Amino acid sequence: MVNTRVSATTSTITNDKKRLHFNEKLVGKGLTTDALLKRLKTLHTELARFDQEEVDVKSLSSIRKELISSSLVLHRDKGVKAYAACCLADILGLYAPDAPYTQEELKDIFQFFFTQLAKGLVRNDAYYEQYFYLLDSLAKCKSVVLVCDLPNADELLVQVFDDFFTIVKQNVVKNIEMAMSDILCALIDECQSIPTDVLDTVMAQFTEKNAGMEQAGYRLALEVCTSRADRLQRYVCQYFTDIIIQTSSEEELDDLRKAHDLIRQLNRAAPGLLINVVPQLEEQLRVDTLTLRIMATQTLGGMFGDKNGASLAQRHTSTWSAWTNRRNDKAHTVRIALLELVPDVLMAQPELRRDLAETLDLKLEDPDDRVRVAVCKAYAKLDYESLLHTVEVGHLHRLAERVKDKKPNVRTEALATLGKLYKVAFSEIEKNSNAALQHFAWIPERLLEAMRLSADVKQDVETAMAEIILPLPPKGEDEVAWTERLLLVMHCFENEESVGLLLSLAGLKQPRPSPTPFVRFMDYSKAYNGGTINEDEQQVKRNLALCVQKLAAMYFSDRARATEDLNKFGKAENENYMYQVARRIVDPSVDLKTLAKSLAEFSRRIEQSLGPETVETLLRLARTAALWVVNGSSVPTLLSKFKVHVKVSKNAPRMSMSDATALDGQKHAKVLFQALCKRCPEALKVHLPEFSVALMDEKNVELAELALQGIAAIAVLDSKLAPKEKLVLDRIIKYATGKNPRHVKFAARILARLPKPDKCEQVLKTMSTKLSNANPETVLAHITAFAQFAKYAPETFEAQSDSIINFVIPNVLMESCPSSSDEMEVDSEDDWAEDSALPELARAKLTALKMCRNRCLAQQGTKTAEDVTGPALKLIFTILEHNGSVQENADDSGKVRTRMRFQAAICLLQLAQVPSYAQQIVKQFTLLALTIQDPCYNVRMGFLQKYTALSMKLETRFYCIPFLTAQDPERETREYARNFVTIQYQRMPPEQRHAKLEMVFVRYLHLLAHHRTSRRASLKPSKICVDMSNSTSTRSAAKKI
């Protein structure tokens, strides 16, 4: 008799025990199948009613022997075998804890059981109930554990596990799953060792495709593994150890990869199994084989990123430390593998954020650019909450430093990542969340600052700004939200220079060329017509080739690719509709909806005809000509900012937050509106009626100013569009004769552009007549008007010019403007003050210089040009010679002298654009050029910025000027000059580069020889050149050239 593992107390047999009443034969000749089946049913019914404690097992002796006869277990009838199996299960249950069979007999019995279960546990089977009874009996009585004592136990264990996992996948009911789980768990508990094949069967459930709780095999394996984790740990560890030890070839590496995938699955499902596996993975982190280190890094990263990752790291501290230290692995691929997993772990386990945030921060300085790229990508994967609560602001600022990286792939990725971070946080920034503002609001400004670094960085910045920071609405419908987003970005600027960079990006910083390079390219492409050229074939080809060459140098860092893409488009047989769409994109008067639709259509058609790789190049080129940052659709939103009353009290200690925000919104709205007026007045034409209405609101000074400026811009664009209504004209005349210089400026400009000069003549004559008796405030306003008349109505101005000039020179320009008595600081030549801080006389002086400049520019090419320009140039150079004053010993304050030097230098630069005037200016070129070394930073930087804006229209010798900043004390000035020279050098064709940036060195030496600090009075010219060639500044500048 074989003893079972079920604990039960065998009571003494007494006469109270129940005996089996069944006394029919189950084996014998002449017994039909139906009769046998009937007897088996009867026997099973009686056996099933017995309890183990109440049955007299001696009465079962004859039956138990017949039930294992081959005539029953090998009977061809399925029902006979099903009931025989149930009866055998009853016998085993009633004899427990003893089994009334030999080991060989038990082996046959269990093989018989498992075979029947494998065939019959299907719902539509006729004997389904009997098979379920058999399974349930084995689960409850635990008689199945007898298998573990049999000589061939391993074979039977493998069979039962294979059979059960096969059966359970046939959509069995939950009760069967539970019974199978009980049986398998009992076998695991009682077996001496678990066969490898059994473990293979269980592990296979976790690696099947789409393994999950919806699959019965997965559920069964999960239940077994979680409930018997302590028992299985050692075998699972050995299972993976065997795979690792056997790994030596590339084929076996595939097996190892599968094993690591399985470990990740087990960690998610039954982490208790891996207690002894984790140290093995830790050891793999230190092996010499690169592939093993990578796999171990990836596997542990996946485990730490799972829901129980934090407890895993706490339980295995050495493993966690070893994993995070892979950031210093000698192989960059391992470091990258770690960084790719850090975001998932960081987002899933905030408790581990300190080590992970430190890892990301440290690897920003990794010596391998591929690792630095991986860090940028890792930051981009983080969600808002993780970025806000686990990544310090300082870390993000160091990420932003990567936009200055030497490697272009790192710069590109850093810029894209910063844009994504801003996009993630924008909704919170929009809600004015202090945390979001502090953490992310600075990003657009940092991107814009990066534009100065190089042409390729500027290209990446533009892409990030256009696609992430300031994207066009998909359908272009929400014009207000689009403009408000732009104002919100500007609201977070800390430096005024950032506004200029944004305007530069928007194409509103410099005068817009007409036609734009994009339009010119489209025209040349259309003329090429896919190679079918109607006339002057060689000229058409030459035009296209030269245009492509210039555009590739001007706008793209990868010139070869840009040239290829532009040629692909230019030489393609494009449909006319494509050119129509392109024209709509660059139309200054286009509204937001049309612009967004046209850009999308343009991209789609290019992708269809030329491929997706060409879209980026053509889209960038289109953006250089399109108003994608701000356009005419923004105007109503910009003006609406001035329809809200903002309380500004000089006595109040501080302004309310809402008023401060509104005031800041007005400030930036004004900047954007003025940029449109100055650079793209075509965008305003549709809003002319709105401006006329706003003009009537005398109380709203700011709104009236913008309305006047808008009307003036339109009138300058086309005098036919100037106002004609008497009411509007009367109001404009009132503004022109008022005392607000800004109102006067634009009102006078409008009057000067009226088709008929009568109103302009009338106002000008009245002003010039009353000039001598006017107070300083009125004088400033009148000179402001004169400056506009001189520029836009020169003939009208010249009629009164003598009386005006005769008043302005002695009573304004030569009049002293000393420091006020309440100014306590020491007056010096490096002082600077904005217009609002200057007295009326000082502002009148500056405006008078502008008037002289405008007069000269208006007279160019006329017979009187020399008579007008000669005295003006002499006056302006005198101001430079006398350090900012017309008279040598004038008692002007330092602030006034500084502003006058600056304005005089700017006027000379502007006049130097006229070739005939330039001939006179270059005679005293040194005096003008050395403005770049003025004691005042604002003068130096402002002069440099104006020079860079006008450089293309100035003589070659003017290219000496930026090199004079080589020893500037301020880094910003040096950087600005260097970036300008670098970009110009990249864009210029070789012949221009040679003439303007290489041959200019000779002029640079001459300029240094005549520097105001040189000892030229006592040295011969040859000696001066030797000294200059040996000087530090000269060598430094030469190196930069």
Short mmCIF file of C-alpha atoms in Angstrom, two decimals, residues 712-882:
data_model
loop_
_atom_site.label_atom_id
_atom_site.label_comp_id
_atom_site.label_asym_id
_atom_site.label_seq_id
_atom_site.Cartn_x
_atom_site.Cartn_y
_atom_site.Cartn_z
CA ALA A 712 0.24 106.63 -41.47
CA ALA A 713 1.75 103.28 -42.46
CA ILE A 714 -1.09 102.67 -44.92
CA ALA A 715 -0.80 106.19 -46.32
CA VAL A 716 2.94 105.79 -46.89
CA LEU A 717 2.26 102.48 -48.62
CA ASP A 718 -0.32 104.03 -50.92
CA SER A 719 -1.33 107.67 -50.75
CA LYS A 720 -4.63 106.80 -52.42
CA LEU A 721 -5.59 104.97 -49.23
CA ALA A 722 -5.07 108.06 -47.05
CA PRO A 723 -8.23 109.23 -45.23
CA LYS A 724 -10.60 111.45 -47.18
CA GLU A 725 -13.39 112.03 -44.66
CA LYS A 726 -13.46 115.59 -43.32
CA LEU A 727 -14.14 114.50 -39.76
CA VAL A 728 -11.13 112.20 -39.78
CA LEU A 729 -8.86 114.78 -41.44
CA ASP A 730 -9.84 117.46 -38.96
CA ARG A 731 -8.99 115.13 -36.12
CA ILE A 732 -5.61 114.32 -37.74
CA ILE A 733 -4.80 118.03 -38.09
CA LYS A 734 -5.66 118.50 -34.45
CA TYR A 735 -3.25 115.75 -33.46
CA ALA A 736 -0.53 117.16 -35.80
CA THR A 737 -0.67 120.58 -34.12
CA GLY A 738 -0.84 119.14 -30.60
CA LYS A 739 1.94 118.64 -28.08
CA ASN A 740 2.21 114.84 -27.92
CA PRO A 741 5.30 114.05 -30.02
CA ARG A 742 4.08 110.55 -30.92
CA HIS A 743 0.69 111.83 -32.08
CA VAL A 744 2.36 114.67 -33.96
CA LYS A 745 4.81 112.35 -35.70
CA PHE A 746 2.21 110.07 -37.28
CA ALA A 747 -0.39 112.76 -37.89
CA ALA A 748 2.19 114.84 -39.77
CA ARG A 749 3.18 111.79 -41.77
CA ILE A 750 -0.44 111.28 -42.81
CA LEU A 751 -0.81 114.93 -43.84
CA ALA A 752 2.42 114.71 -45.84
CA ARG A 753 1.02 111.73 -47.78
CA LEU A 754 -2.32 113.30 -48.67
CA PRO A 755 -2.83 113.52 -52.46
CA LYS A 756 -3.27 117.30 -52.18
CA PRO A 757 -0.58 119.31 -50.32
CA ASP A 758 -2.84 122.15 -49.14
CA LYS A 759 -3.47 120.87 -45.62
CA CYS A 760 0.19 119.99 -45.16
CA GLU A 761 1.29 123.44 -46.36
CA GLN A 762 -1.22 125.11 -44.06
CA VAL A 763 -0.04 123.20 -40.96
CA LEU A 764 3.65 123.63 -41.80
CA LYS A 765 3.33 127.37 -42.34
CA THR A 766 1.42 127.82 -39.09
CA MET A 767 4.03 125.88 -37.13
CA SER A 768 7.04 127.66 -38.60
CA THR A 769 5.44 131.05 -37.98
CA LYS A 770 4.75 130.36 -34.30
CA LEU A 771 8.05 128.59 -33.66
CA SER A 772 9.93 131.53 -32.18
CA ASN A 773 7.36 132.06 -29.43
CA ALA A 774 6.77 128.39 -28.61
CA ASN A 775 7.63 126.79 -25.27
CA PRO A 776 10.06 123.79 -25.15
CA GLU A 777 7.23 121.26 -25.22
CA THR A 778 5.72 122.83 -28.34
CA VAL A 779 9.14 123.19 -29.99
CA LEU A 780 9.71 119.45 -29.57
CA ALA A 781 6.32 118.66 -31.08
CA HIS A 782 6.86 121.02 -34.04
CA ILE A 783 10.34 119.70 -34.85
CA THR A 784 8.88 116.20 -34.75
CA ALA A 785 6.40 117.28 -37.42
CA PHE A 786 9.15 119.01 -39.45
CA ALA A 787 11.15 115.76 -39.51
CA GLN A 788 8.18 114.00 -41.06
CA PHE A 789 7.47 116.75 -43.58
CA ALA A 790 11.14 116.78 -44.59
CA LYS A 791 10.97 113.09 -45.39
CA TYR A 792 7.51 112.63 -46.89
CA ALA A 793 6.75 116.09 -48.30
CA PRO A 794 10.19 117.53 -49.16
CA GLU A 795 8.93 120.16 -51.59
CA THR A 796 6.49 121.52 -49.05
CA PHE A 797 9.15 121.48 -46.36
CA GLU A 798 11.74 123.29 -48.50
CA ALA A 799 9.36 126.21 -48.86
CA GLN A 800 9.74 126.88 -45.14
CA SER A 801 13.15 125.27 -44.59
CA ASP A 802 15.19 128.47 -44.21
CA SER A 803 13.14 129.81 -41.33
CA ILE A 804 13.02 126.41 -39.67
CA ILE A 805 16.79 125.75 -39.95
CA ASN A 806 17.59 129.29 -38.85
CA PHE A 807 15.61 128.68 -35.68
CA VAL A 808 16.63 125.09 -34.94
CA ILE A 809 20.42 125.50 -35.12
CA PRO A 810 20.90 128.40 -32.70
CA ASN A 811 17.88 127.81 -30.46
CA VAL A 812 17.93 124.04 -30.24
CA LEU A 813 21.15 122.36 -31.40
CA MET A 814 23.50 125.03 -30.04
CA GLU A 815 21.52 125.63 -26.88
CA SER A 816 23.15 124.14 -23.77
CA CYS A 817 21.30 121.38 -21.94
CA PRO A 818 23.04 121.07 -18.54
CA SER A 819 22.35 118.54 -15.81
CA SER A 820 19.39 119.37 -13.61
CA SER A 821 20.07 120.54 -10.08
CA ASP A 822 18.44 117.49 -8.50
CA GLU A 823 20.73 114.99 -10.30
CA MET A 824 23.10 113.89 -7.55
CA GLU A 825 25.22 111.39 -9.51
CA VAL A 826 28.51 112.32 -11.12
CA ASP A 827 28.01 113.43 -14.71
CA SER A 828 30.09 111.31 -17.12
CA GLU A 829 30.35 110.60 -20.80
CA ASP A 830 29.15 106.99 -20.41
CA ASP A 831 25.75 108.05 -19.00
CA TRP A 832 22.67 106.90 -20.87
CA ALA A 833 19.02 107.86 -20.59
CA GLU A 834 15.92 106.84 -22.48
CA ASP A 835 13.75 109.48 -24.14
CA SER A 836 11.31 109.55 -21.24
CA ALA A 837 14.13 110.59 -18.87
CA LEU A 838 15.42 113.41 -21.08
CA PRO A 839 14.25 117.04 -20.94
CA GLU A 840 12.30 118.48 -23.87
CA LEU A 841 15.33 120.38 -25.17
CA ALA A 842 17.45 117.22 -25.35
CA ARG A 843 14.70 115.37 -27.19
CA ALA A 844 14.31 118.32 -29.54
CA LYS A 845 18.05 118.15 -30.30
CA LEU A 846 17.81 114.47 -31.19
CA THR A 847 14.73 115.07 -33.35
CA ALA A 848 16.47 117.96 -35.08
CA LEU A 849 19.28 115.62 -36.15
CA LYS A 850 16.67 113.24 -37.57
CA MET A 851 15.10 116.17 -39.41
CA CYS A 852 18.46 117.01 -40.99
CA ARG A 853 18.97 113.39 -41.93
CA ASN A 854 15.51 113.10 -43.48
CA ARG A 855 16.03 116.29 -45.39
CA CYS A 856 19.31 115.00 -46.86
CA LEU A 857 17.82 111.65 -47.82
CA ALA A 858 14.83 113.33 -49.46
CA GLN A 859 17.10 115.61 -51.51
CA GLN A 860 19.38 112.87 -52.87
CA GLY A 861 19.72 113.07 -56.64
CA THR A 862 18.46 116.66 -56.82
CA LYS A 863 20.38 119.76 -57.83
CA THR A 864 20.28 121.13 -54.30
CA ALA A 865 21.48 117.87 -52.68
CA GLU A 866 25.07 119.06 -52.23
CA ASP A 867 23.97 122.41 -50.80
CA VAL A 868 21.71 120.67 -48.30
CA THR A 869 23.98 117.77 -47.36
CA GLY A 870 27.31 119.61 -46.99
CA PRO A 871 26.31 121.73 -43.99
CA ALA A 872 24.38 118.83 -42.46
CA LEU A 873 27.34 116.44 -42.59
CA LYS A 874 29.63 119.12 -41.17
CA LEU A 875 27.18 119.65 -38.31
CA ILE A 876 26.91 115.93 -37.55
CA PHE A 877 30.66 115.31 -37.64
CA THR A 878 31.12 118.32 -35.39
CA ILE A 879 28.93 116.64 -32.80
CA LEU A 880 31.15 113.55 -32.92
CA GLU A 881 34.32 115.65 -32.71
CA HIS A 882 33.01 117.59 -29.74
#
